[in-house]
């Protein structure tokens, strides 16, 4: 039975531990985490009943799946520190933004382990993440199935070649910020047309949530759903006309393209 060890039990590490515990994917005995912060180790132990380690090196021998959930800036140092304890039994999954499979594989080239790189997003913190998963050179179907199950425990996940991960970063990685910006704009718009801020916020959040649920449940193209609420000569077409005039969809495309290009730039180091 696989055992899974988190190197880094911070925000994302904890979100994943929570998700896979809730999904009963791995029992508490099969999950462990290493983190230098004692308070965080205590929280993880108390909340999820898992074993914790101050040093990742002491944990790695105990597990067969390693999830690297440390900040990208320290990934090189962390990999160097694990060089003599990672072995060919290990599947190593990195969630660090911008850290390439090539970098990971070159750091632990001779260890015979398999790598997978993933790009989750912040709604994974409440088990509603959108994640892309890319196989490294040696990762096999069984490895990919394990990775998919882990990230489906915290939302939805798709498998894509690594060349698409900059686009994923620009789209779903940065996506929550675009959505929050849209939500903020709608709330202010409600205030502009005379609603109290609290009421506007309640109406806007439920409108966004309800629209997303409707889009997911109906599986229709969004253009069709939009047409359904757009009656001839009505209020919605008056609002949509203003959005079209301002180039709303073009602005969104520009935003995603800019974020994708920035991800490519950062990846070049
Ligand atoms: N949060 C997101 O939305 C998001 C989205 C996509 C990808 N990611 C990726 O997820 C990774 C983690 O992000 P995060 O937001 O969870 O960061 P975080 O909250 O700072 O968590 C990282 C944890 O790793 C610990 N750590 C540092 N050195 C370590 C070591 N040598 N061994 C074991 N643990 C160590 C840190 O402890 P100290 O604080 O004591 O140093 C911290 O608790 C990043 O690479 C990020 O790119 C995050």
Short mmCIF file of C-alpha atoms and ligand atoms in Angstrom, two decimals:
data_model
loop_
_atom_site.label_atom_id
_atom_site.label_comp_id
_atom_site.label_asym_id
_atom_site.label_seq_id
_atom_site.Cartn_x
_atom_site.Cartn_y
_atom_site.Cartn_z
CA UNK A 1 0.00 0.00 0.00
CA UNK A 2 1.46 3.38 -1.03
CA UNK A 3 2.55 5.89 1.56
CA UNK A 4 2.63 9.55 0.74
CA UNK A 5 4.99 12.12 2.28
CA UNK A 6 4.66 15.89 1.96
CA UNK A 7 7.85 17.91 1.89
CA UNK A 8 6.35 21.22 3.07
CA UNK A 9 3.13 21.24 5.06
CA UNK A 10 2.19 24.89 4.41
CA UNK A 11 -0.98 26.18 2.78
CA UNK A 12 -1.00 23.99 -0.30
CA UNK A 13 0.52 20.96 1.44
CA UNK A 14 -2.14 21.12 4.14
CA UNK A 15 -4.93 21.62 1.59
CA UNK A 16 -3.85 18.43 -0.17
CA UNK A 17 -3.56 16.51 3.10
CA UNK A 18 -7.08 17.65 4.00
CA UNK A 19 -8.45 16.69 0.58
CA UNK A 20 -6.96 13.22 0.43
CA UNK A 21 -7.92 12.53 4.06
CA UNK A 22 -11.54 13.58 3.42
CA UNK A 23 -11.69 11.57 0.22
CA UNK A 24 -10.45 8.50 2.15
CA UNK A 25 -7.84 8.10 -0.53
CA UNK A 26 -5.09 7.35 1.98
CA UNK A 27 -5.54 6.58 5.67
CA UNK A 28 -3.82 8.74 8.30
CA UNK A 29 -1.17 5.99 8.68
CA UNK A 30 -0.36 6.34 4.98
CA UNK A 31 0.14 10.13 5.06
CA UNK A 32 3.05 12.03 6.59
CA UNK A 33 4.55 15.49 6.33
CA UNK A 34 7.86 17.22 6.93
CA UNK A 35 7.94 20.89 7.84
CA UNK A 36 10.48 22.91 9.83
CA UNK A 37 7.78 24.86 11.70
CA UNK A 38 6.90 23.06 14.95
CA UNK A 39 3.52 24.78 15.30
CA UNK A 40 2.54 23.65 11.81
CA UNK A 41 3.66 20.08 12.54
CA UNK A 42 1.48 20.04 15.65
CA UNK A 43 -1.50 21.36 13.71
CA UNK A 44 -1.10 18.71 11.02
CA UNK A 45 -0.76 15.95 13.60
CA UNK A 46 -3.78 17.13 15.62
CA UNK A 47 -6.05 17.86 12.65
CA UNK A 48 -5.31 14.86 10.47
CA UNK A 49 -3.66 12.37 12.83
CA UNK A 50 -0.61 12.05 10.58
CA UNK A 51 3.04 11.54 11.51
CA UNK A 52 5.23 14.61 11.08
CA UNK A 53 8.95 15.17 10.75
CA UNK A 54 11.15 18.20 11.29
CA UNK A 55 13.55 16.97 8.59
CA UNK A 56 12.31 15.78 5.20
CA UNK A 57 15.37 13.49 4.97
CA UNK A 58 14.05 11.46 7.93
CA UNK A 59 10.65 11.00 6.27
CA UNK A 60 11.54 10.13 2.69
CA UNK A 61 12.61 6.52 3.38
CA UNK A 62 9.17 5.86 4.93
CA UNK A 63 7.09 6.75 1.85
CA UNK A 64 6.90 5.91 -1.86
CA UNK A 65 5.13 9.05 -3.09
CA UNK A 66 6.82 12.35 -2.25
CA UNK A 67 4.94 15.59 -2.78
CA UNK A 68 7.22 18.61 -3.02
CA UNK A 69 5.17 21.50 -1.62
CA UNK A 70 7.88 24.01 -0.71
CA UNK A 71 8.34 27.45 -2.24
CA UNK A 72 9.99 27.43 -5.67
CA UNK A 73 12.90 29.58 -4.43
CA UNK A 74 14.16 26.84 -2.11
CA UNK A 75 13.40 23.84 -4.33
CA UNK A 76 17.01 23.47 -5.49
CA UNK A 77 18.30 23.37 -1.92
CA UNK A 78 15.60 20.92 -0.84
CA UNK A 79 16.35 18.57 -3.75
CA UNK A 80 20.08 18.72 -2.97
CA UNK A 81 19.34 17.80 0.65
CA UNK A 82 17.30 14.76 -0.47
CA UNK A 83 19.77 13.53 -3.09
CA UNK A 84 21.07 10.55 -1.10
CA UNK A 85 17.71 9.47 0.35
CA UNK A 86 15.49 9.53 -2.76
CA UNK A 87 15.58 6.15 -4.50
CA UNK A 88 14.10 4.31 -7.47
CA UNK A 89 10.96 3.35 -5.48
CA UNK A 90 9.89 7.00 -5.33
CA UNK A 91 7.30 8.84 -7.35
CA UNK A 92 8.09 12.54 -6.81
CA UNK A 93 5.31 15.06 -7.48
CA UNK A 94 6.16 18.76 -7.50
CA UNK A 95 3.53 21.48 -7.15
CA UNK A 96 6.04 24.35 -7.23
CA UNK A 97 5.17 27.06 -9.74
CA UNK A 98 7.74 27.48 -12.50
CA UNK A 99 9.98 24.57 -11.50
CA UNK A 100 10.40 22.48 -14.67
CA UNK A 101 10.58 18.71 -15.00
CA UNK A 102 13.97 19.18 -16.59
CA UNK A 103 15.22 20.97 -13.46
CA UNK A 104 13.75 18.31 -11.16
CA UNK A 105 15.11 15.42 -13.25
CA UNK A 106 18.56 16.99 -13.57
CA UNK A 107 18.79 17.48 -9.80
CA UNK A 108 18.04 13.83 -9.00
CA UNK A 109 19.16 12.35 -12.32
CA UNK A 110 20.84 9.22 -11.00
CA UNK A 111 18.29 8.22 -8.38
CA UNK A 112 15.95 6.33 -10.70
CA UNK A 113 12.85 8.04 -9.30
CA UNK A 114 9.92 9.21 -11.47
CA UNK A 115 8.73 12.82 -11.57
CA UNK A 116 5.38 14.45 -12.16
CA UNK A 117 4.84 18.21 -12.23
CA UNK A 118 1.47 19.74 -11.39
CA UNK A 119 -0.03 23.20 -11.38
CA UNK A 120 -2.90 23.55 -8.88
CA UNK A 121 -4.73 26.75 -7.94
CA UNK A 122 -5.84 28.33 -4.66
CA UNK A 123 -9.42 26.98 -4.57
CA UNK A 124 -7.71 23.64 -3.84
CA UNK A 125 -7.61 25.06 -0.30
CA UNK A 126 -11.37 24.34 -0.13
CA UNK A 127 -11.28 21.20 -2.34
CA UNK A 128 -12.39 23.15 -5.44
CA UNK A 129 -9.08 23.42 -7.24
CA UNK A 130 -8.36 23.19 -10.95
CA UNK A 131 -5.10 21.32 -11.57
CA UNK A 132 -3.05 20.33 -14.58
CA UNK A 133 -0.75 17.31 -14.29
CA UNK A 134 2.29 16.68 -16.52
CA UNK A 135 4.29 13.45 -16.62
CA UNK A 136 8.06 13.44 -16.42
CA UNK A 137 10.23 11.22 -18.61
CA UNK A 138 9.91 8.08 -16.50
CA UNK A 139 6.39 8.48 -15.05
CA UNK A 140 4.15 5.57 -16.10
CA UNK A 141 0.35 5.16 -16.30
CA UNK A 142 0.14 3.90 -12.74
CA UNK A 143 2.03 6.98 -11.49
CA UNK A 144 -0.28 9.29 -13.45
CA UNK A 145 -3.36 7.51 -12.06
CA UNK A 146 -2.05 8.06 -8.52
CA UNK A 147 -1.38 11.76 -9.19
CA UNK A 148 -4.79 12.21 -10.80
CA UNK A 149 -6.54 10.65 -7.79
CA UNK A 150 -4.66 12.95 -5.39
CA UNK A 151 -5.56 16.14 -7.27
CA UNK A 152 -9.13 15.03 -7.97
CA UNK A 153 -9.49 14.85 -4.18
CA UNK A 154 -9.09 18.65 -4.11
CA UNK A 155 -11.15 19.55 -7.18
CA UNK A 156 -10.83 18.71 -10.87
CA UNK A 157 -7.68 17.73 -12.69
CA UNK A 158 -6.56 17.28 -16.29
CA UNK A 159 -3.46 15.61 -17.74
CA UNK A 160 -1.48 17.80 -20.14
CA UNK A 161 2.06 17.79 -21.54
CA UNK A 162 4.39 20.18 -19.72
CA UNK A 163 4.57 22.58 -22.69
CA UNK A 164 1.06 23.73 -21.75
CA UNK A 165 1.84 24.56 -18.12
CA UNK A 166 2.62 28.23 -18.79
CA UNK A 167 -0.80 28.54 -20.41
CA UNK A 168 -2.35 26.71 -17.45
CA UNK A 169 -0.56 29.11 -15.09
CA UNK A 170 -1.95 32.09 -17.05
CA UNK A 171 -5.46 30.62 -17.20
CA UNK A 172 -6.40 28.64 -14.09
CA UNK A 173 -3.34 29.41 -11.91
CA UNK A 174 -3.95 33.17 -12.10
CA UNK A 175 -7.65 32.63 -12.86
CA UNK A 176 -8.98 33.10 -9.32
CA UNK A 177 -7.53 36.65 -9.34
CA UNK A 178 -9.43 37.50 -12.54
CA UNK A 179 -12.63 36.11 -11.06
CA UNK A 180 -12.13 38.04 -7.80
CA UNK A 181 -11.55 41.19 -9.82
CA UNK A 182 -14.78 40.56 -11.77
CA UNK A 183 -16.65 39.94 -8.51
CA UNK A 184 -15.25 43.15 -7.01
CA UNK A 185 -16.33 45.09 -10.09
CA UNK A 186 -19.85 43.66 -9.93
CA UNK A 187 -20.19 44.51 -6.23
CA UNK A 188 -19.08 48.09 -6.85
CA UNK A 189 -21.50 48.23 -9.77
CA UNK A 190 -24.29 47.20 -7.40
CA UNK A 191 -23.29 50.02 -5.06
CA UNK A 192 -23.21 52.44 -8.04
CA UNK A 193 -26.83 51.62 -8.87
CA UNK A 194 -27.87 52.22 -5.27
CA UNK A 195 -27.62 48.89 -3.42
CA UNK A 196 -26.11 48.55 0.05
CA UNK A 197 -22.67 46.91 -0.17
CA UNK A 198 -23.67 43.91 1.96
CA UNK A 199 -26.71 43.18 -0.15
CA UNK A 200 -24.71 43.67 -3.36
CA UNK A 201 -22.03 41.27 -2.15
CA UNK A 202 -24.56 38.57 -1.24
CA UNK A 203 -26.31 38.90 -4.60
CA UNK A 204 -23.09 38.94 -6.61
CA UNK A 205 -21.45 35.95 -4.90
CA UNK A 206 -24.59 33.86 -5.29
CA UNK A 207 -25.01 34.99 -8.90
CA UNK A 208 -21.46 33.89 -9.75
CA UNK A 209 -21.79 30.61 -7.84
CA UNK A 210 -25.22 29.87 -9.33
CA UNK A 211 -24.04 30.68 -12.86
CA UNK A 212 -21.02 28.40 -12.53
CA UNK A 213 -23.18 25.58 -11.17
CA UNK A 214 -25.68 26.08 -13.99
CA UNK A 215 -22.89 26.02 -16.60
CA UNK A 216 -21.47 22.83 -15.09
CA UNK A 217 -24.84 21.11 -14.71
CA UNK A 218 -26.14 21.95 -18.18
CA UNK A 219 -22.89 21.33 -20.07
CA UNK A 220 -24.07 23.91 -22.63
CA UNK A 221 -21.76 26.40 -24.35
CA UNK A 222 -21.77 29.64 -22.29
CA UNK A 223 -22.99 31.58 -25.34
CA UNK A 224 -26.20 29.53 -25.29
CA UNK A 225 -26.70 30.10 -21.56
CA UNK A 226 -26.13 33.82 -22.10
CA UNK A 227 -28.70 33.89 -24.90
CA UNK A 228 -31.23 32.25 -22.57
CA UNK A 229 -31.18 35.29 -20.23
CA UNK A 230 -31.06 37.88 -23.01
CA UNK A 231 -34.58 38.80 -24.05
CA UNK A 232 -35.21 41.02 -27.10
CA UNK A 233 -34.96 44.72 -26.26
CA UNK A 234 -34.49 43.83 -22.56
CA UNK A 235 -32.21 44.84 -19.74
CA UNK A 236 -29.54 42.17 -20.23
CA UNK A 237 -28.82 43.04 -23.87
CA UNK A 238 -28.42 46.70 -22.81
CA UNK A 239 -25.77 45.63 -20.29
CA UNK A 240 -24.08 43.18 -22.66
CA UNK A 241 -23.90 45.89 -25.34
CA UNK A 242 -21.75 48.01 -22.99
CA UNK A 243 -19.51 45.03 -22.22
CA UNK A 244 -19.05 44.27 -25.91
CA UNK A 245 -18.27 47.93 -26.69
CA UNK A 246 -15.54 47.92 -24.04
CA UNK A 247 -14.08 44.69 -25.48
CA UNK A 248 -14.72 42.59 -22.38
CA UNK A 249 -13.77 39.22 -23.89
CA UNK A 250 -10.73 40.72 -25.64
CA UNK A 251 -9.55 42.14 -22.31
CA UNK A 252 -9.79 38.68 -20.74
CA UNK A 253 -7.86 37.11 -23.61
CA UNK A 254 -5.17 39.79 -23.26
CA UNK A 255 -4.96 39.16 -19.50
CA UNK A 256 -4.50 35.40 -19.89
CA UNK A 257 -1.98 35.89 -22.69
CA UNK A 258 0.03 38.41 -20.60
CA UNK A 259 0.07 36.05 -17.60
CA UNK A 260 1.12 33.12 -19.82
CA UNK A 261 3.96 35.17 -21.31
CA UNK A 262 5.06 36.26 -17.82
CA UNK A 263 5.10 32.62 -16.70
CA UNK A 264 7.33 31.79 -19.70
CA UNK A 265 9.68 34.68 -18.81
CA UNK A 266 9.91 33.60 -15.15
CA UNK A 267 10.57 30.00 -16.23
CA UNK A 268 13.62 31.17 -18.19
CA UNK A 269 14.98 32.31 -14.82
N1 LIG B 1 -0.75 28.54 -2.69
C1 LIG B 1 -1.12 28.42 -3.96
O1 LIG B 1 -2.14 28.89 -4.40
C2 LIG B 1 -0.30 27.64 -4.95
C3 LIG B 1 -0.81 27.41 -6.24
C4 LIG B 1 -0.03 26.65 -7.12
C5 LIG B 1 1.20 26.18 -6.72
N2 LIG B 1 1.65 26.46 -5.47
C6 LIG B 1 2.95 25.99 -5.07
O2 LIG B 1 2.85 25.31 -3.85
C7 LIG B 1 4.11 25.41 -3.19
C8 LIG B 1 3.83 25.71 -1.73
O3 LIG B 1 3.12 26.94 -1.65
P1 LIG B 1 2.37 27.35 -0.31
O4 LIG B 1 1.49 28.49 -0.65
O5 LIG B 1 1.80 26.14 0.34
O6 LIG B 1 3.63 27.86 0.55
P2 LIG B 1 3.82 27.86 2.13
O7 LIG B 1 2.50 28.04 2.80
O8 LIG B 1 4.94 28.80 2.43
O9 LIG B 1 4.29 26.34 2.44
C9 LIG B 1 5.60 25.87 2.25
C10 LIG B 1 5.98 25.13 3.54
O10 LIG B 1 7.21 24.45 3.33
C11 LIG B 1 7.97 24.60 4.52
N3 LIG B 1 9.39 24.32 4.29
C12 LIG B 1 10.41 25.20 4.06
N4 LIG B 1 11.57 24.53 3.91
C13 LIG B 1 11.30 23.21 4.02
C14 LIG B 1 12.09 22.01 3.99
N5 LIG B 1 13.40 22.05 3.76
N6 LIG B 1 11.48 20.84 4.19
C15 LIG B 1 10.15 20.78 4.42
N7 LIG B 1 9.36 21.88 4.47
C16 LIG B 1 9.92 23.08 4.28
C17 LIG B 1 7.69 26.00 4.94
O11 LIG B 1 8.06 26.22 6.26
P3 LIG B 1 8.56 27.73 6.70
O12 LIG B 1 7.41 28.63 6.44
O13 LIG B 1 8.89 27.56 8.15
O14 LIG B 1 9.74 28.04 5.83
C18 LIG B 1 6.17 26.07 4.72
O15 LIG B 1 5.45 25.58 5.84
C19 LIG B 1 4.90 26.52 -3.89
O16 LIG B 1 5.96 25.93 -4.61
C20 LIG B 1 3.90 27.14 -4.82
O17 LIG B 1 4.50 27.55 -6.04
C21 LIG B 1 0.92 27.17 -4.57
#
